[in-house]
Short mmCIF file of C-alpha atoms in Angstrom, two decimals:
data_model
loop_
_atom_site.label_atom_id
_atom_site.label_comp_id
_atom_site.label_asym_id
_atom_site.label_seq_id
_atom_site.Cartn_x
_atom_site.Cartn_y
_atom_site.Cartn_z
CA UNK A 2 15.66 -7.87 -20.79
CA UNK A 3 14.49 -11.19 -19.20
CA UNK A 4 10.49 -9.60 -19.68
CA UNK A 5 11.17 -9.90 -23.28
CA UNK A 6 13.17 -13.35 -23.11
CA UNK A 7 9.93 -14.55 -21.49
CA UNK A 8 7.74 -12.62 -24.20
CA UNK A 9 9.74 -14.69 -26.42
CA UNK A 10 9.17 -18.10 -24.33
CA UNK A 11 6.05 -17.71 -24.57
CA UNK A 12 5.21 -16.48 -27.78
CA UNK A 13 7.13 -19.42 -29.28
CA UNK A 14 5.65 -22.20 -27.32
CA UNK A 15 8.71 -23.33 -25.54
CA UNK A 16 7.40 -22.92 -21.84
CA UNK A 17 6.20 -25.72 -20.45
CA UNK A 18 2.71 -26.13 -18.34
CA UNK A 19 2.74 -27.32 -14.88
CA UNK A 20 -0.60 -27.42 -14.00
CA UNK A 21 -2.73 -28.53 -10.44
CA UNK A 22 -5.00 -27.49 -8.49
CA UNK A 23 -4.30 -24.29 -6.83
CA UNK A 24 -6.10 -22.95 -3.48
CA UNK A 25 -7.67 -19.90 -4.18
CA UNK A 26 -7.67 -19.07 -0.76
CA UNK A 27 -4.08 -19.45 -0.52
CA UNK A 28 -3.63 -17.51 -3.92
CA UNK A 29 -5.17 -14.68 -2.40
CA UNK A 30 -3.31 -14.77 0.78
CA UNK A 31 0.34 -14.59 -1.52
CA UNK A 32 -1.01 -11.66 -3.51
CA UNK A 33 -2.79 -9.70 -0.04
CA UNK A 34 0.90 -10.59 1.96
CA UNK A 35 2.80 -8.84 -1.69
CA UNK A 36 1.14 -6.24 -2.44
CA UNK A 37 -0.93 -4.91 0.97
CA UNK A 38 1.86 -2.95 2.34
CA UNK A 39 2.20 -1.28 -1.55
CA UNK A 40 -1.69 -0.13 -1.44
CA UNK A 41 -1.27 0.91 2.19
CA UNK A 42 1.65 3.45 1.53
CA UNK A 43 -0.43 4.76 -1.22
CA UNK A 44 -3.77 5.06 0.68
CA UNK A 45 -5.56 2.38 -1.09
CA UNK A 46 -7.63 -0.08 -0.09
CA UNK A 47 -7.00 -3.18 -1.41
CA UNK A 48 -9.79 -6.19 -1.19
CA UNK A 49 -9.99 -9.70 -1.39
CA UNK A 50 -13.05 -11.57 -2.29
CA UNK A 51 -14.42 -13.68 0.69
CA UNK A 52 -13.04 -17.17 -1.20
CA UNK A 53 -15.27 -19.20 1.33
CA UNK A 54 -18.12 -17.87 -0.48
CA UNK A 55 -16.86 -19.02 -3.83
CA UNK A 56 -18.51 -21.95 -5.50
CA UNK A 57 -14.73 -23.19 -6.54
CA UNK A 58 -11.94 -23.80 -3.78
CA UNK A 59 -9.35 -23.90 -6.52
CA UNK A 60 -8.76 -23.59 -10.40
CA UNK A 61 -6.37 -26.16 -12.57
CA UNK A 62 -4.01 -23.73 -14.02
CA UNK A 63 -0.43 -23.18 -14.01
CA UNK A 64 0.44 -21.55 -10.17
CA UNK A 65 3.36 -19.50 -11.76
CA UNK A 66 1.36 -18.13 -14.64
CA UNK A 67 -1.59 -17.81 -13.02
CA UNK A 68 0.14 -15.91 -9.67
CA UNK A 69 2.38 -13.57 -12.45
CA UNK A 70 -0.93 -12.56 -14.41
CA UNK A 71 -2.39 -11.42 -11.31
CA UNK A 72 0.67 -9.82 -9.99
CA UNK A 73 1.01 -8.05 -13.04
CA UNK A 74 -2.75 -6.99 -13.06
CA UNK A 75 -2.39 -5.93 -9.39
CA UNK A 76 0.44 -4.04 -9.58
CA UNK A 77 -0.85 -2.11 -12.43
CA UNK A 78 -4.21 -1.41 -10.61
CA UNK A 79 -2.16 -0.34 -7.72
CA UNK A 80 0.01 2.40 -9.77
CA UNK A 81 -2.69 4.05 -11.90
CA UNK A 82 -5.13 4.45 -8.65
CA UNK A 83 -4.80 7.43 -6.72
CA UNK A 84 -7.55 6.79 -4.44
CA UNK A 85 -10.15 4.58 -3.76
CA UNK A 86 -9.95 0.75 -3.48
CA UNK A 87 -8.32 -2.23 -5.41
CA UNK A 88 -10.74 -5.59 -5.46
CA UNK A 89 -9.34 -8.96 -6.55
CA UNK A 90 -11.92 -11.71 -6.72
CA UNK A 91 -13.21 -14.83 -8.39
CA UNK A 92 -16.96 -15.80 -10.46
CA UNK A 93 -18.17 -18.26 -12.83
CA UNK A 94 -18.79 -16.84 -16.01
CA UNK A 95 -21.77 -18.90 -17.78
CA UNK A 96 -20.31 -18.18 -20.87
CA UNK A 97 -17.77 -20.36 -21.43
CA UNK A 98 -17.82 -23.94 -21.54
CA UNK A 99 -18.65 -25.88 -18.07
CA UNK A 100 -15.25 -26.84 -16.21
CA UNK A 101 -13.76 -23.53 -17.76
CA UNK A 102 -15.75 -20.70 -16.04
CA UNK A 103 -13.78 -19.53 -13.60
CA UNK A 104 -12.83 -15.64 -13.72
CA UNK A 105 -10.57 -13.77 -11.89
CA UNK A 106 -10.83 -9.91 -11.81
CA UNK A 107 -8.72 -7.12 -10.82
CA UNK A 108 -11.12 -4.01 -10.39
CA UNK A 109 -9.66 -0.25 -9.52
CA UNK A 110 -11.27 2.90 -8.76
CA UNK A 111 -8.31 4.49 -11.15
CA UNK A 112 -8.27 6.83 -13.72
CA UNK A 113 -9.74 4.61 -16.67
CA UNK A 114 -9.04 3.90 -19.66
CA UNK A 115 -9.52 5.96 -22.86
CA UNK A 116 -11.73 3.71 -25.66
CA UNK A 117 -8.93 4.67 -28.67
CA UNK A 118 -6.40 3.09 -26.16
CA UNK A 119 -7.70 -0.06 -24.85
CA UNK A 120 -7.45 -1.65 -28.24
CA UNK A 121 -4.01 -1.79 -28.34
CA UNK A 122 -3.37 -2.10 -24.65
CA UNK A 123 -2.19 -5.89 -25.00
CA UNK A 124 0.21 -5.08 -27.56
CA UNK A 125 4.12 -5.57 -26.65
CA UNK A 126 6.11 -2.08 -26.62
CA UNK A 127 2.91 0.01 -26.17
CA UNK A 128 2.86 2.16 -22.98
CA UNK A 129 0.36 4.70 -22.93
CA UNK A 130 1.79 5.38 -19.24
CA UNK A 131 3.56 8.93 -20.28
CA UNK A 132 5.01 10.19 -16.41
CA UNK A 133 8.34 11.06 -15.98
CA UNK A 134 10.54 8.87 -14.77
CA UNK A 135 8.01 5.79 -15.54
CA UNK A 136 10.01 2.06 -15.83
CA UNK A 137 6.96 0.89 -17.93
CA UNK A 138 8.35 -0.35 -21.42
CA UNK A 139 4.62 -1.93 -22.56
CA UNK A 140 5.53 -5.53 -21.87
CA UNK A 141 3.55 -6.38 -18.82
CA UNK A 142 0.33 -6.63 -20.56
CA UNK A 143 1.60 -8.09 -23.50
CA UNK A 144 3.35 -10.85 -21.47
CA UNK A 145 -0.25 -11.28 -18.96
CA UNK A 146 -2.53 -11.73 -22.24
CA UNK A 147 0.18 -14.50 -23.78
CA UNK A 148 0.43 -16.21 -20.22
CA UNK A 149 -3.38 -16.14 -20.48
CA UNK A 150 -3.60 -17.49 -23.83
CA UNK A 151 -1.00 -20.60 -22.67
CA UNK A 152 -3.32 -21.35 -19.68
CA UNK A 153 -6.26 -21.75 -22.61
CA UNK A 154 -7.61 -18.29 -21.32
CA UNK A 155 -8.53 -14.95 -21.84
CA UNK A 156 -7.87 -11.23 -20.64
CA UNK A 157 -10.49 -8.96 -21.22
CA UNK A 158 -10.92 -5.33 -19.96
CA UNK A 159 -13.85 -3.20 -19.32
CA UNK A 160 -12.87 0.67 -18.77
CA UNK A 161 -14.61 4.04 -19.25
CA UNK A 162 -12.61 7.14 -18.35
CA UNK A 163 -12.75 8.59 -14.26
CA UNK A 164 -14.76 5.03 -13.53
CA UNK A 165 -11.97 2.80 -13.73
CA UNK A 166 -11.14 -0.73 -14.71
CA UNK A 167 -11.61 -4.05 -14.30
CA UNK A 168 -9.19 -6.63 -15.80
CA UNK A 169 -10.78 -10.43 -15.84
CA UNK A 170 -8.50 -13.48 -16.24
CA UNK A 171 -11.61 -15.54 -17.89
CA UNK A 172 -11.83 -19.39 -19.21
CA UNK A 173 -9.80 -21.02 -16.41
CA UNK A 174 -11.05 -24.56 -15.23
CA UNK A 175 -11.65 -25.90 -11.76
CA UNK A 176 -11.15 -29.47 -13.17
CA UNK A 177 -8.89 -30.71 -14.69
CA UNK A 178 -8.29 -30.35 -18.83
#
């Protein structure tokens, strides 16, 4: 129930920004500290991009939205990965305008996902996750994409079946907006 209050939130424009500067490093070191022991249990290896190598220290965004997008992302990469390694990390994509390049990605060595599925992956109430016993109910996506959109940026996915994914969090700005 509260998923689809903040579905609602969100989708209605009634959640207020609080935006600063966020250290990426320190990002990073909340998401290893949550989900490490998660990938360990499972055999993963979960990876961190080297953040002193990074051109940007921090991003402007939203810490709440920005940390539950890449929870959600995470956790997601973490369940549908049997084997194999889970990367989080940070680029500049040229493609969007300057102060707003920043990407963050969530890459698996999962499964993959099917082409006729990925177009509606974003869509509230659509799980294509069909094991028994799953607690999936298709917000978690739907709720990361509108988070996205309210922090002026964009999910996008690139997938091909038994290569896995990688989930990019694209358009954020290292300045301020």
């Amino acid at each position: 129930m509260a998923r689809l209050l903040e579905l609602s939130r969100l989708e209605s424009g009634a959640l207020q920004l609080h935006q600063s500067h966020v250290e990426i490093a320190e990002l990073f070191a909340g998401l290893r500290s949550l989900f490490g022991d998660q990938a360990l249990s499972k055999g993963l290896r979960l990876h961190f991009a080297n953040v002193s190598r990074c051109s940007a220290s921090s991003v402007w965004a939203d810490r709440k939205l920005l940390e539950s997008i890449l929870q959600n992302l995470i956790s997601n990469a973490i369940r549908h990965t049997a084997q194999g390694t889970v990367y989080v990390g940070v680029r500049r994509c040229a493609e969007f305008p300057p102060g707003r390049q920043l990407c963050f990605e969530v890459r698996d060595s999962g499964e993959g996902i099917a082409p006729e599925r990925q177009a509606q992956l974003f869509d509230a109430y659509r799980s294509f996750d069909d094991r028994r016993g799953s607690e999936s109910h298709g917000l978690g996506l739907a709720i990361a994409k509108a988070q996205a959109t309210y922090l002026g940026a964009d999910i996008r996915l690139r997938s091909c079946p038994g290569a896995g994914s990688t989930f990019a969090v694209c358009g954020l700005g290292n300045t301020e907006v």
